[in-house]
Amino acid sequence: MNLIILKPNKENLHSYLALGICLLSIGFLDIFSSIFLNLNITFFLPSVISYLSPLILSALGLHFIRIEYSGNKTLDKINKNLNSSNFNAIMSLIVIFVLIKYVPPLLNWTFFDANFLGNTKEDCTGEGACWVFVKVWFNRFMYGMYPNVEQWRINISFLILLCSIFSIFILPQKYKKYIILFLLFIFPVIALNLISGGILGLKWIETGAWGGLSLTFIVSAFALIFCFPIGVFLALGRRSDLPAIKYSSIGFIELWRGVPLITVLFMSAVMFPMFLPDGTYMDKLMRVIIAITLFEAAYMAEVVRGGLQALPRGQYDAAKSLGMGYWRMHFFIILPQALKLVIPGIANTFLALVKDTPLIFVVGLLELAGMIGLAKTNPKWLGMAAEGYVFAAFVFWVICFTMSRYSQNLEKKLSTER
Amino acid sequence: MSNIIELKKVNKWFDKFQVLKDIDLEVKTQEKIVICGPSGSGKSTLIRCINRLENHQEGKIIVDNTEISEDTKNIEIIRAEVGMVFQQFNLFPHLSILDNCTLAPIWVKKLSKKKAEELAMENLRRVQIEDQALKFPGQLSGGQQQRAAIARALCMEPKIMLFDEPTSALDPEMIKEVLDVMVDLAKGGMTMIVVTHEMGFAKEVADNMIFMDEGRIVEKAKTKDFFDNPKSDRTKLFLSQIL
């Protein structure tokens, strides 16, 4: 008879609700007081039970308010999403308690106790993050060692890039392909010449001085643009009927996939110049970009090959039966479908590529993370590693999240199957 | 009339398994041939050899005065003259029905876009789905998809049409709409080779019937003789089972 009290029902909705909310409140009061006031209100209980008391009390509370179809919308929603069974209730509570315990200190460190004003390390109190560090070094984080007076050249390049990308979204379909062609073939030349200079009276700035976030963008952009077509050709090559093409593709892919990127970069910087004929010189940045491009192209090839293999043979048959040759069949029929299938994989490879760029520090090129590594060793700014790397993480996250969202939109836009 | 397709002593193996055995076949212009037989008898392989979606190892296949072999340089030219309709439709799912129909005429036959679209609309009207032209294949019923596939093949203005079990993947009520289109096509004078089990269709349009079993042509006869008076016991057995 007594057990009936433990089975909440709709008839006694209000009494169960009152009891449940009461227990829940005590549970939360307990956890708040122990986290924020350092006060254990259940000190009189044995230590283990006292430690678990918030969880036990709240779980009991949730048990009492678990009444199906109570008619109360808020209650039903809570029961459905957080409190569908005892196990789920305990899981929900643990997650909530962990958030209560760890989110406020994180917010305190990042915002409330952080220092934003000032110009030196001494302006920071040391309780929270010292964003002064990021503020003072911001210019270097963006442009590396690029001379301040010449930075407008980088700004203009990125402005052109942003404008063209923006215009792709607003211009009608007819002009889009011209913008894309411009971005792929003309813009890189303009940007490279503008940034490196040496023509039209622009001061020559060697690539060793390039750095920071702009270098991250430059390396990623070039590697992205080139690794994609190379990857597609390698994937087609690997499926070719011609043994020479097939086995050289397999060889290339397996060679580059089997080597760590850091070794590839090191080889490109140190070993590669030895193989060049005397008197020829290839820029270090160029070598690095080529190395990253070929490395990621091998991965891209395997991603694309996955898509090619997923297509039914009927698509090949149909294209052939209409008289299409190899290239037409692949360009119009096979690749559009295969690439659409592997957009998630392509996005994955692109994200990995962007996040691999910091490795170019091994050849002495300092993009965003590299610049931060340099700045944190500055004697005036010792001990700022956390702020620097949190900033780097945030910037990389924004870039990668944008790309990821874009790939999801693309997937949605291109899906023609219901 | 001259032979537009000739097969002489064609043999084909998949690894060690022989799928086609000494196939001899002649098809005249405007002739309609229906091939039937149990599954695995090599019917599909036979017609897939005619436009070289499969290659044969022995014998001669001559299509429109060109021998098809490994040395054939421009197999695409032959394929453009031979339309094919598949059991699984094989429409291109990423293109609208109209683009499905215009892609090959534009890029293989080098028609202008306007010309190709006119041609496509004409053929879509012929198979009675011109109102679906801008939809994607995934939005159409099976019968509509198969009719679109027929229209796509017709847009290449082929001399020969091959049908590889065109109604086998369809719901019963959609079979008729596809067969109607094929009957219409046959009456228009197209040379057709059809692999099918639709004996009603065969009786209506076929000039000659071919019965295949285990990679051989067991019986080839005029349609009337084939149904009224089959010679081999194997054919009799097959017909008694499906009629």
XYZ file of C-alpha atoms in Angstrom:
661
model
C 0.000 0.000 0.000
C 2.771 2.358 0.923
C 4.397 1.935 -2.455
C 1.499 3.590 -4.226
C 2.824 6.883 -2.989
C 5.922 6.283 -5.158
C 3.873 5.934 -8.318
C 2.890 9.426 -9.419
C -0.472 9.629 -11.132
C -2.594 12.250 -12.713
C -5.290 12.314 -9.997
C -2.895 13.722 -7.443
C -1.029 15.848 -9.959
C -0.724 18.887 -7.766
C 0.500 17.148 -4.637
C 3.101 15.160 -6.602
C 4.127 18.298 -8.459
C 4.557 20.203 -5.191
C 6.522 17.364 -3.606
C 8.714 16.916 -6.697
C 9.494 20.597 -7.115
C 10.253 20.857 -3.413
C 12.769 17.990 -3.568
C 14.255 19.370 -6.794
C 14.709 22.794 -5.191
C 16.449 21.331 -2.168
C 18.733 19.360 -4.486
C 19.668 22.435 -6.502
C 20.023 24.578 -3.376
C 22.455 21.941 -2.106
C 24.567 21.991 -5.278
C 24.573 25.802 -5.522
C 25.537 26.273 -1.926
C 28.337 23.724 -2.138
C 29.740 25.179 -5.368
C 29.372 28.907 -4.793
C 29.223 29.309 -1.004
C 31.431 26.361 -0.123
C 28.755 25.293 2.296
C 27.574 21.698 2.567
C 24.014 21.841 3.846
C 23.856 18.057 4.212
C 26.954 17.858 6.446
C 25.047 15.844 9.029
C 24.766 12.849 6.652
C 27.474 10.194 6.132
C 30.089 11.593 3.749
C 29.232 9.464 0.668
C 25.524 10.188 0.924
C 26.252 13.804 1.669
C 28.381 14.015 -1.476
C 25.637 12.454 -3.606
C 22.744 14.164 -1.832
C 21.995 16.776 -4.559
C 21.775 14.038 -7.148
C 19.603 11.775 -4.984
C 17.228 14.547 -3.952
C 16.841 15.954 -7.449
C 16.402 12.519 -9.005
C 13.641 11.766 -6.493
C 12.072 15.115 -7.334
C 12.184 14.346 -11.030
C 10.671 10.937 -10.335
C 7.666 12.556 -8.657
C 7.015 15.012 -11.434
C 7.221 12.336 -14.157
C 3.494 12.264 -14.955
C 2.553 11.455 -18.525
C -0.026 13.565 -20.352
C -0.377 15.831 -17.329
C -1.951 18.519 -19.477
C 0.693 21.003 -18.412
C 2.729 21.814 -21.530
C 5.922 22.873 -19.785
C 5.882 19.818 -17.574
C 5.260 17.482 -20.512
C 8.126 19.046 -22.413
C 10.514 18.644 -19.504
C 9.419 15.047 -18.988
C 9.834 14.223 -22.656
C 13.255 15.796 -23.148
C 15.078 15.547 -19.815
C 13.141 13.154 -17.665
C 11.815 10.259 -19.726
C 13.143 7.572 -17.348
C 15.071 7.346 -14.093
C 18.302 6.719 -15.971
C 17.745 9.689 -18.297
C 16.806 11.871 -15.324
C 20.103 11.062 -13.573
C 22.044 11.674 -16.806
C 20.317 15.033 -17.286
C 21.108 16.002 -13.712
C 24.780 15.058 -14.029
C 25.106 17.147 -17.190
C 23.369 20.115 -15.540
C 25.557 19.869 -12.409
C 28.747 19.691 -14.478
C 27.660 22.778 -16.430
C 26.853 24.634 -13.183
C 30.240 23.761 -11.777
C 32.478 24.498 -14.753
C 30.808 27.092 -16.975
C 30.874 30.046 -14.553
C 34.638 29.826 -13.884
C 35.214 29.604 -17.628
C 33.075 32.675 -18.246
C 34.843 34.458 -15.409
C 38.260 33.717 -16.883
C 37.247 34.679 -20.425
C 35.122 37.748 -19.750
C 34.348 38.949 -16.243
C 37.798 38.765 -14.661
C 39.615 39.349 -17.942
C 41.604 42.485 -18.755
C 40.950 44.286 -21.984
C 42.516 47.685 -21.328
C 46.140 48.703 -21.309
C 49.246 48.083 -23.360
C 51.609 46.059 -21.237
C 51.589 42.877 -19.248
C 51.512 44.934 -16.056
C 48.017 46.171 -16.941
C 46.734 42.658 -16.384
C 45.589 41.666 -12.906
C 46.295 38.014 -13.539
C 42.937 36.756 -12.260
C 41.375 36.265 -15.672
C 42.583 36.187 -19.206
C 44.938 38.926 -20.353
C 43.426 39.914 -23.708
C 45.789 42.877 -23.750
C 48.327 40.391 -25.097
C 46.155 39.572 -28.094
C 45.308 43.249 -28.576
C 48.927 44.396 -28.577
C 50.063 41.599 -30.858
C 46.954 41.620 -33.031
C 48.690 43.260 -35.957
C 51.443 40.620 -35.914
C 48.908 37.812 -35.549
C 47.192 39.035 -38.687
C 50.132 40.049 -40.878
C 53.229 38.393 -39.438
C 56.408 40.363 -40.097
C 54.891 42.114 -43.085
C 55.913 45.814 -42.852
C 53.146 47.938 -41.334
C 53.131 50.563 -44.073
C 52.664 47.934 -46.759
C 49.828 46.058 -45.079
C 47.224 47.777 -47.231
C 48.316 45.438 -50.013
C 47.168 42.403 -48.069
C 43.993 44.219 -47.047
C 43.167 45.094 -50.653
C 43.728 41.503 -51.780
C 41.383 40.144 -49.153
C 38.874 42.877 -49.867
C 38.812 41.831 -53.537
C 38.415 38.215 -52.451
C 35.539 39.022 -50.098
C 33.809 41.217 -52.675
C 34.015 38.542 -55.376
C 32.738 35.851 -53.025
C 29.931 38.125 -51.916
C 29.035 38.957 -55.514
C 28.723 35.246 -56.312
C 25.812 35.113 -53.917
C 23.988 38.213 -55.123
C 24.678 38.292 -58.867
C 22.379 36.395 -61.253
C 23.397 32.931 -62.474
C 24.678 34.283 -65.795
C 27.636 36.159 -64.302
C 28.517 33.680 -61.606
C 30.780 31.541 -63.747
C 32.841 34.575 -64.760
C 33.369 35.477 -61.116
C 34.371 31.891 -60.341
C 36.794 31.835 -63.282
C 38.192 35.155 -62.082
C 38.628 33.763 -58.580
C 40.325 30.604 -59.806
C 42.639 31.967 -62.462
C 43.062 35.746 -62.344
C 42.692 36.583 -58.683
C 45.552 34.355 -57.445
C 47.935 36.078 -59.868
C 46.792 39.550 -58.839
C 46.923 38.731 -55.146
C 50.347 37.100 -55.361
C 51.843 40.027 -57.255
C 50.211 42.579 -55.019
C 51.370 40.910 -51.828
C 54.875 39.991 -52.933
C 55.418 43.206 -54.895
C 58.459 43.835 -57.044
C 56.389 45.197 -59.930
C 54.745 48.546 -60.647
C 56.925 50.257 -58.090
C 55.646 48.113 -55.229
C 58.321 47.240 -52.732
C 59.464 43.596 -52.903
C 58.572 41.757 -49.744
C 60.067 38.314 -49.425
C 57.875 35.452 -48.331
C 59.841 34.987 -45.123
C 58.191 38.152 -43.833
C 54.702 36.934 -44.612
C 52.898 35.493 -41.651
C 49.976 35.446 -39.314
C 46.400 34.776 -40.273
C 46.939 36.157 -43.773
C 49.547 33.467 -44.394
C 47.121 30.841 -43.070
C 44.640 32.044 -45.680
C 47.195 32.179 -48.481
C 48.532 28.679 -47.862
C 45.062 27.163 -47.354
C 43.539 28.908 -50.354
C 46.221 27.825 -52.805
C 46.347 24.300 -51.448
C 42.530 24.030 -51.566
C 42.291 25.281 -55.139
C 44.957 22.939 -56.473
C 44.485 19.806 -54.382
C 40.901 19.382 -55.546
C 41.476 18.930 -59.304
C 44.645 16.926 -58.702
C 42.724 14.670 -56.336
C 39.949 14.166 -58.890
C 42.436 13.220 -61.607
C 44.233 10.827 -59.270
C 40.933 9.186 -58.362
C 40.050 8.739 -62.032
C 43.587 7.526 -62.698
C 43.349 4.903 -60.014
C 40.247 3.483 -61.682
C 41.721 3.674 -65.161
C 42.036 0.614 -67.403
C 45.450 1.726 -68.584
C 48.058 0.058 -66.344
C 50.617 2.873 -66.608
C 48.166 5.494 -65.392
C 46.576 3.189 -62.847
C 49.772 2.104 -61.155
C 51.380 5.534 -61.147
C 48.227 6.916 -59.504
C 48.231 4.167 -56.902
C 51.934 4.714 -56.302
C 51.502 8.450 -55.884
C 48.524 8.146 -53.545
C 50.053 5.473 -51.364
C 53.381 7.278 -51.154
C 51.892 10.580 -50.001
C 49.318 9.015 -47.745
C 51.950 6.952 -46.005
C 54.157 9.865 -44.992
C 53.469 12.320 -42.137
C 52.889 15.900 -43.301
C 55.631 17.215 -41.060
C 58.188 15.023 -42.839
C 56.894 16.120 -46.212
C 57.268 19.773 -45.232
C 60.723 19.193 -43.853
C 61.791 17.394 -47.021
C 60.351 20.158 -49.182
C 62.369 22.736 -47.303
C 65.634 20.908 -46.748
C 65.986 18.043 -49.209
C 64.193 19.352 -52.262
C 66.605 22.235 -53.043
C 69.444 19.715 -53.268
C 67.762 18.054 -56.240
C 67.269 21.302 -58.114
C 69.848 22.117 -60.792
C 72.453 24.682 -59.765
C 71.354 28.257 -60.059
C 67.639 27.535 -59.966
C 65.768 28.628 -56.930
C 62.274 27.984 -55.774
C 60.672 30.053 -53.106
C 60.277 28.354 -49.729
C 56.607 29.250 -49.445
C 55.987 27.921 -52.949
C 57.636 24.616 -52.034
C 55.560 24.361 -48.888
C 52.326 25.057 -50.755
C 53.191 22.439 -53.363
C 54.007 19.925 -50.642
C 50.733 20.498 -48.782
C 48.787 20.430 -52.052
C 50.195 17.074 -53.141
C 49.775 15.651 -49.653
C 46.110 16.612 -49.397
C 45.483 15.660 -53.041
C 46.273 12.051 -52.136
C 43.584 12.127 -49.455
C 41.190 13.939 -51.758
C 41.744 11.238 -54.385
C 40.603 8.514 -52.007
C 37.562 10.517 -50.916
C 36.545 11.092 -54.546
C 37.190 7.448 -55.402
C 34.734 6.486 -52.680
C 32.096 8.549 -54.471
C 32.956 7.040 -57.842
C 32.556 3.551 -56.455
C 29.210 4.359 -54.895
C 27.628 5.151 -58.267
C 25.630 2.325 -59.814
C 26.980 0.784 -63.009
C 23.760 1.753 -64.774
C 24.860 5.382 -64.852
C 27.992 4.434 -66.785
C 25.947 2.186 -69.094
C 23.409 4.916 -69.799
C 26.062 7.534 -70.525
C 27.957 5.162 -72.805
C 24.812 4.058 -74.623
C 24.173 7.707 -75.509
C 27.524 7.855 -77.263
C 29.427 9.806 -74.623
C 33.165 9.241 -74.486
C 35.241 8.893 -71.316
C 35.682 12.591 -70.561
C 32.164 13.689 -71.397
C 30.729 10.821 -69.390
C 32.810 11.718 -66.363
C 32.377 15.454 -66.617
C 28.609 15.542 -67.108
C 27.354 12.358 -65.497
C 29.756 10.634 -63.159
C 31.674 13.388 -61.356
C 28.705 15.662 -60.573
C 26.983 12.779 -58.819
C 30.090 11.288 -57.216
C 31.297 14.637 -55.861
C 27.860 15.432 -54.496
C 27.902 12.127 -52.616
C 31.230 12.875 -50.979
C 30.722 16.533 -50.002
C 31.079 15.582 -46.300
C 34.366 13.824 -47.062
C 35.643 16.708 -49.170
C 34.737 19.167 -46.412
C 36.568 16.927 -43.960
C 39.724 17.006 -46.076
C 39.496 20.772 -46.528
C 39.087 21.328 -42.784
C 42.023 19.045 -42.078
C 44.060 21.012 -44.601
C 43.303 24.350 -42.938
C 44.139 22.939 -39.537
C 47.357 21.390 -40.860
C 48.754 24.751 -41.962
C 50.339 25.577 -38.561
C 52.799 22.757 -39.260
C 54.634 25.022 -41.689
C 56.466 26.325 -38.629
C 58.959 23.486 -39.170
C 60.322 25.344 -42.173
C 60.332 28.674 -40.376
C 57.093 30.084 -41.738
C 54.877 31.507 -39.027
C 51.159 31.644 -39.665
C 48.655 32.439 -36.910
C 49.550 29.680 -34.442
C 53.235 30.105 -35.249
C 53.114 33.855 -34.566
C 51.412 33.159 -31.242
C 54.147 30.667 -30.412
C 56.682 33.372 -31.153
C 54.871 36.103 -29.208
C 54.491 34.018 -26.065
C 58.265 33.633 -25.859
C 58.763 37.399 -25.925
C 60.380 38.281 -22.552
C 57.861 41.040 -21.921
C 54.932 38.694 -22.443
C 55.924 35.436 -20.823
C 53.077 33.246 -19.549
C 50.519 34.280 -22.117
C 50.318 30.908 -23.876
C 46.751 30.184 -22.732
C 45.342 33.457 -24.063
C 47.211 33.092 -27.333
C 46.142 29.559 -28.040
C 42.549 30.179 -26.950
C 42.530 33.014 -29.472
C 44.036 30.758 -32.160
C 41.522 28.026 -31.379
C 38.686 30.521 -31.645
C 39.884 31.868 -35.011
C 40.394 28.384 -36.464
C 37.029 27.321 -35.133
C 35.294 30.262 -36.819
C 36.995 29.479 -40.141
C 36.275 25.765 -39.976
C 32.725 26.169 -38.747
C 31.983 28.550 -41.609
C 33.335 26.023 -44.104
C 31.390 23.225 -42.484
C 28.142 25.195 -42.586
C 28.784 26.085 -46.207
C 29.296 22.439 -47.139
C 26.033 21.510 -45.432
C 24.174 24.213 -47.344
C 25.728 23.033 -50.573
C 24.621 19.485 -49.850
C 21.066 20.648 -49.260
C 21.051 22.831 -52.350
C 22.331 20.075 -54.619
C 20.069 17.307 -53.428
C 17.559 16.497 -56.149
C 16.275 13.259 -54.706
C 13.300 13.495 -52.495
C 16.205 -5.063 -97.279
C 19.749 -5.084 -96.023
C 20.894 -6.304 -92.648
C 21.554 -3.484 -90.218
C 22.855 -5.838 -87.529
C 24.711 -9.082 -88.146
C 26.142 -11.432 -85.545
C 28.249 -14.361 -86.689
C 29.373 -17.143 -84.369
C 29.580 -14.819 -81.367
C 31.017 -16.371 -78.218
C 31.466 -14.701 -74.871
C 32.772 -15.833 -71.526
C 32.600 -14.297 -68.059
C 35.829 -15.776 -66.731
C 35.303 -19.496 -67.404
C 31.551 -19.372 -67.684
C 30.354 -19.193 -71.271
C 27.368 -16.840 -71.531
C 26.965 -16.711 -75.309
C 27.463 -19.763 -77.511
C 27.739 -19.476 -81.278
C 25.155 -16.760 -81.659
C 24.077 -16.076 -85.247
C 21.614 -13.282 -85.754
C 20.564 -11.013 -88.564
C 18.351 -7.998 -88.141
C 16.924 -6.130 -91.103
C 16.106 -2.456 -91.140
C 12.725 -1.818 -89.537
C 12.560 -5.383 -88.256
C 11.235 -5.962 -84.733
C 12.706 -8.836 -82.805
C 11.636 -10.000 -79.377
C 14.043 -12.136 -77.386
C 12.704 -14.235 -74.552
C 14.044 -16.979 -72.352
C 14.655 -17.873 -68.722
C 16.827 -15.631 -66.587
C 20.547 -16.224 -66.982
C 20.101 -17.362 -70.565
C 22.247 -14.534 -71.941
C 19.493 -12.344 -73.436
C 20.688 -9.117 -71.832
C 24.330 -9.901 -72.500
C 23.495 -10.462 -76.150
C 21.943 -7.055 -76.683
C 24.582 -5.363 -74.530
C 27.171 -6.761 -76.948
C 25.474 -4.979 -79.834
C 26.528 -1.548 -78.523
C 29.570 -2.960 -76.791
C 28.566 -2.344 -73.219
C 29.910 -5.891 -73.029
C 32.693 -7.110 -75.283
C 32.601 -10.461 -77.033
C 35.672 -12.648 -77.329
C 34.948 -14.565 -80.521
C 32.942 -13.989 -83.645
C 31.826 -10.953 -85.571
C 29.327 -8.251 -84.742
C 28.523 -5.829 -87.533
C 26.289 -2.850 -86.825
C 25.407 -0.506 -89.662
C 28.289 -1.767 -91.809
C 30.873 -1.280 -89.066
C 32.422 -4.232 -87.339
C 32.511 -3.824 -83.580
C 35.673 -5.094 -81.993
C 38.489 -3.983 -79.757
C 39.933 -2.095 -82.685
C 36.833 -0.038 -83.312
C 38.151 3.472 -82.946
C 34.928 5.349 -82.644
C 32.669 3.084 -80.689
C 30.903 6.282 -79.546
C 29.671 6.879 -83.105
C 28.040 3.443 -83.210
C 26.590 3.911 -79.738
C 25.076 7.222 -80.775
C 23.169 5.358 -83.490
C 21.952 2.624 -81.161
C 19.505 3.739 -78.492
C 19.184 1.643 -75.369
C 16.529 1.430 -72.680
C 17.401 -0.294 -69.425
C 15.478 -2.285 -66.872
C 16.405 0.199 -64.132
C 15.740 3.293 -66.322
C 19.188 4.725 -65.493
C 18.082 8.316 -65.826
C 20.645 10.813 -64.557
C 19.245 11.799 -61.151
C 21.127 15.099 -60.927
C 19.589 16.474 -64.131
C 16.028 17.474 -64.948
C 14.116 15.313 -67.448
C 14.712 17.955 -70.115
C 18.449 18.065 -69.409
C 18.545 14.264 -69.446
C 17.169 14.452 -72.971
C 19.288 17.331 -74.277
C 22.704 16.506 -72.783
C 23.829 13.938 -75.341
C 22.342 15.692 -78.408
C 24.176 18.888 -77.418
C 27.527 17.381 -76.500
C 27.679 14.311 -78.751
C 25.662 15.355 -81.803
C 26.611 19.035 -81.404
C 23.090 20.348 -81.779
C 22.411 23.885 -80.632
C 20.738 24.164 -77.249
C 17.539 25.503 -78.780
C 17.395 22.752 -81.390
C 18.070 20.079 -78.780
C 15.328 21.392 -76.515
C 12.818 21.428 -79.350
C 13.758 17.854 -80.198
C 13.514 16.846 -76.549
C 10.081 18.406 -76.116
C 8.902 16.694 -79.291
C 10.010 13.305 -77.994
C 8.640 13.966 -74.509
C 5.310 14.788 -76.125
C 5.547 11.549 -78.041
C 5.853 9.598 -74.785
C 3.267 11.892 -73.193
C 5.246 13.414 -70.361
C 5.988 16.866 -71.760
C 4.450 18.394 -68.621
C 7.142 16.707 -66.480
C 10.060 18.158 -68.461
C 11.387 20.364 -65.667
C 11.061 17.817 -62.876
C 13.865 15.599 -61.644
C 13.780 11.822 -62.180
C 13.237 11.199 -58.463
C 9.923 13.068 -58.632
C 8.451 10.811 -61.337
C 6.698 7.451 -61.113
C 8.433 4.366 -62.469
C 6.357 4.336 -65.637
C 7.039 8.010 -66.275
C 10.757 7.485 -65.662
C 10.909 4.652 -68.158
C 9.061 6.739 -70.746
C 11.501 9.575 -70.092
C 14.344 7.119 -70.650
C 12.807 6.111 -73.985
C 12.489 9.785 -74.937
C 16.114 10.347 -73.953
C 17.232 7.537 -76.266
C 15.021 8.818 -79.077
C 16.561 12.294 -78.842
C 19.735 10.834 -80.345
C 17.598 9.881 -83.354
C 18.950 6.340 -83.337
C 18.629 3.855 -86.195
C 18.176 0.956 -83.792
C 16.575 0.717 -80.361
C 17.547 -1.933 -77.845
C 15.214 -2.636 -74.939
C 16.613 -4.593 -72.000
C 13.579 -5.817 -70.025
C 12.036 -2.345 -70.016
C 8.986 -3.300 -67.940
C 10.468 -5.747 -65.444
C 11.055 -3.155 -62.721
C 7.604 -1.592 -63.008
C 4.389 -1.952 -61.044
C 1.774 -3.859 -63.054
C -0.405 -0.819 -63.700
C 2.523 1.117 -65.172
C 3.575 -1.585 -67.608
C 0.847 -0.711 -70.075
C 1.809 2.952 -70.421
C 5.367 1.949 -71.316
C 4.263 -0.815 -73.705
C 1.903 1.618 -75.447
C 4.825 3.909 -76.152
C 6.860 0.990 -77.498
C 4.011 -0.196 -79.735
C 3.694 3.325 -81.053
C 7.413 3.394 -81.729
C 7.259 0.057 -83.535
C 4.445 1.268 -85.770
C 6.595 4.270 -86.633
C 9.074 1.929 -88.311
C 11.911 1.778 -85.765
C 14.284 -1.184 -85.841
C 13.857 -2.771 -82.424
C 15.374 -5.590 -80.429
C 13.395 -6.151 -77.259
C 14.210 -8.457 -74.389
C 10.931 -8.946 -72.567
C 8.524 -11.410 -71.035
C 5.480 -9.449 -72.195
C 4.123 -11.984 -74.670
C 1.097 -9.863 -75.520
C 3.436 -7.124 -76.688
C 5.512 -9.661 -78.608
C 2.482 -11.020 -80.455
C 1.394 -7.517 -81.367
C 4.608 -6.043 -82.742
C 7.322 -8.669 -83.273
C 8.246 -9.879 -86.750
C 10.487 -12.594 -85.385
C 10.793 -14.278 -82.019
C 13.976 -15.629 -80.524
C 14.066 -18.050 -77.647
C 17.352 -18.349 -75.771
C 18.472 -20.849 -73.192
C 21.900 -21.390 -71.632
C 23.597 -18.944 -73.986
C 22.233 -20.478 -77.186
C 19.548 -19.390 -79.573
C 17.243 -22.404 -79.240
C 14.591 -21.259 -81.631
C 14.123 -18.425 -84.066
C 10.834 -18.188 -85.907
C 8.177 -15.917 -87.308
C 6.038 -14.712 -84.436
C 2.938 -16.622 -85.477
C 4.830 -19.878 -85.960
C 6.660 -19.367 -82.676
C 3.505 -19.183 -80.609
C 1.249 -21.543 -82.600
C 3.740 -24.165 -83.502
C 6.989 -24.122 -81.535
C 9.473 -26.704 -82.692
C 11.740 -27.427 -79.741
C 10.546 -29.007 -76.529
C 12.404 -26.420 -74.454
C 10.432 -23.618 -76.104
C 7.166 -25.475 -75.599
C 7.953 -25.897 -71.917
C 8.871 -22.211 -71.519
C 5.763 -21.004 -73.345
C 3.495 -23.299 -71.355
C 4.885 -21.787 -68.187
C 4.505 -18.128 -69.029
C 1.394 -18.052 -71.218
